[in-house]
Amino acid sequence: QVQLVESGGGLVQAGGSLRLSCAASGRTFSAYAVGWFRQAPGKELELVAAISRSGDNTGHADSVKGRFTISRDNAKNTVDLQMNSLTPEDTAVYYCAASARTSLSGLYYTRSSYDHWGQGTQVTVSS
């Protein structure tokens, strides 16, 4: 029902910043909650941040709190992930995913809650 494309990844030095963007197709983007996930080499896929349909609720993994910020612009059909103070441990493929589920919080923290996934974008942080 929705197609997602990530962009903004690349190579950055430790301490630097990147801004990832997830662009969605169609006019119904506001009907989806969105999450950012990442997968580092040899590690399990993990949730980085989540945002509700309207953007009024957000959640961030403990490992990125204070450094990463998720936001969305439903008028532009985009969800961004601002990443600051990057470290080599942030090196991973980053994916955005959309969920059509509804709940009181509007936030979803499990992989199974998401039905649509982007292709991923590589983030590499050098020492």
C-alpha positions as a Python dict, from the first residue, in 0.01 Angstrom:
ca = {
    (1, 'Q'): (0, 0, 0),
    (2, 'V'): (300, 228, 45),
    (3, 'Q'): (651, 230, -99),
    (4, 'L'): (947, 367, 92),
    (5, 'V'): (1286, 490, -26),
    (6, 'E'): (1569, 586, 209),
    (7, 'S'): (1840, 837, 124),
    (8, 'G'): (2110, 1041, 292),
    (9, 'G'): (2351, 768, 395),
    (10, 'G'): (2722, 789, 336),
    (11, 'L'): (3065, 806, 494),
    (12, 'V'): (3121, 1042, 785),
    (13, 'Q'): (3391, 1091, 1047),
    (14, 'A'): (3328, 1016, 1412),
    (15, 'G'): (3161, 1312, 1578),
    (16, 'G'): (2995, 1418, 1257),
    (17, 'S'): (2631, 1427, 1153),
    (18, 'L'): (2405, 1283, 886),
    (19, 'R'): (2039, 1330, 809),
    (20, 'L'): (1854, 1033, 666),
    (21, 'S'): (1528, 1074, 482),
    (22, 'C'): (1252, 823, 412),
    (23, 'A'): (1027, 920, 123),
    (24, 'A'): (687, 754, 87),
    (25, 'S'): (465, 725, -216),
    (26, 'G'): (97, 813, -233),
    (27, 'R'): (-124, 1054, -44),
    (28, 'T'): (-196, 831, 257),
    (29, 'F'): (138, 857, 434),
    (30, 'S'): (-25, 1007, 743),
    (31, 'A'): (-207, 676, 795),
    (32, 'Y'): (121, 501, 878),
    (33, 'A'): (336, 501, 1186),
    (34, 'V'): (704, 484, 1093),
    (35, 'G'): (1014, 334, 1245),
    (36, 'W'): (1384, 353, 1168),
    (37, 'F'): (1581, 31, 1208),
    (38, 'R'): (1945, -51, 1158),
    (39, 'Q'): (2153, -363, 1110),
    (40, 'A'): (2526, -365, 1169),
    (41, 'P'): (2748, -639, 1024),
    (42, 'G'): (2701, -961, 1219),
    (43, 'K'): (2434, -811, 1444),
    (44, 'E'): (2058, -839, 1473),
    (45, 'L'): (1823, -581, 1329),
    (46, 'E'): (1739, -323, 1595),
    (47, 'L'): (1492, -40, 1629),
    (48, 'V'): (1648, 305, 1637),
    (49, 'A'): (1345, 534, 1661),
    (50, 'A'): (970, 539, 1606),
    (51, 'I'): (715, 809, 1532),
    (52, 'S'): (337, 814, 1541),
    (53, 'R'): (109, 898, 1248),
    (54, 'S'): (75, 1263, 1339),
    (55, 'G'): (429, 1298, 1469),
    (56, 'D'): (316, 1399, 1817),
    (57, 'N'): (470, 1090, 1979),
    (58, 'T'): (825, 968, 1931),
    (59, 'G'): (1049, 707, 2085),
    (60, 'H'): (1424, 652, 2061),
    (61, 'A'): (1647, 362, 2157),
    (62, 'D'): (1861, 421, 2465),
    (63, 'S'): (2173, 387, 2254),
    (64, 'V'): (2082, 693, 2046),
    (65, 'K'): (1887, 914, 2288),
    (66, 'G'): (2022, 1265, 2287),
    (67, 'R'): (2200, 1208, 1957),
    (68, 'F'): (1933, 1099, 1708),
    (69, 'T'): (1599, 1265, 1643),
    (70, 'I'): (1313, 1129, 1436),
    (71, 'S'): (1067, 1367, 1273),
    (72, 'R'): (812, 1368, 994),
    (73, 'D'): (652, 1603, 746),
    (74, 'N'): (328, 1450, 625),
    (75, 'A'): (278, 1728, 371),
    (76, 'K'): (599, 1613, 201),
    (77, 'N'): (550, 1242, 274),
    (78, 'T'): (885, 1216, 449),
    (79, 'V'): (1026, 1090, 776),
    (80, 'D'): (1376, 1201, 872),
    (81, 'L'): (1636, 1077, 1115),
    (82, 'Q'): (1882, 1342, 1225),
    (83, 'M'): (2197, 1174, 1353),
    (84, 'N'): (2452, 1373, 1550),
    (85, 'S'): (2770, 1282, 1738),
    (86, 'L'): (2811, 970, 1530),
    (87, 'T'): (3044, 693, 1641),
    (88, 'P'): (3177, 385, 1461),
    (89, 'E'): (2917, 178, 1649),
    (90, 'D'): (2650, 358, 1446),
    (91, 'T'): (2783, 201, 1127),
    (92, 'A'): (2500, -4, 978),
    (93, 'V'): (2243, -28, 704),
    (94, 'Y'): (1949, 189, 806),
    (95, 'Y'): (1594, 102, 705),
    (96, 'C'): (1267, 285, 739),
    (97, 'A'): (947, 88, 783),
    (98, 'A'): (577, 174, 793),
    (99, 'S'): (296, 29, 1001),
    (100, 'A'): (-78, 64, 944),
    (101, 'R'): (-158, -50, 1298),
    (102, 'T'): (-326, 171, 1555),
    (103, 'S'): (-274, 201, 1929),
    (104, 'L'): (-301, 454, 2207),
    (105, 'S'): (61, 561, 2182),
    (106, 'G'): (86, 517, 1809),
    (107, 'L'): (441, 384, 1855),
    (108, 'Y'): (564, 38, 1758),
    (109, 'Y'): (888, -115, 1875),
    (110, 'T'): (885, -464, 1725),
    (111, 'R'): (983, -578, 1379),
    (112, 'S'): (658, -770, 1336),
    (113, 'S'): (456, -449, 1372),
    (114, 'Y'): (586, -314, 1042),
    (115, 'D'): (451, -426, 707),
    (116, 'H'): (639, -211, 456),
    (117, 'W'): (1012, -162, 431),
    (118, 'G'): (1253, 47, 231),
    (119, 'Q'): (1564, -86, 62),
    (120, 'G'): (1804, 56, 319),
    (121, 'T'): (2085, 308, 309),
    (122, 'Q'): (2442, 252, 426),
    (123, 'V'): (2589, 466, 702),
    (124, 'T'): (2960, 428, 769),
    (125, 'V'): (3132, 617, 1050),
    (126, 'S'): (3511, 622, 1047),
    (127, 'S'): (3731, 651, 1355),
}
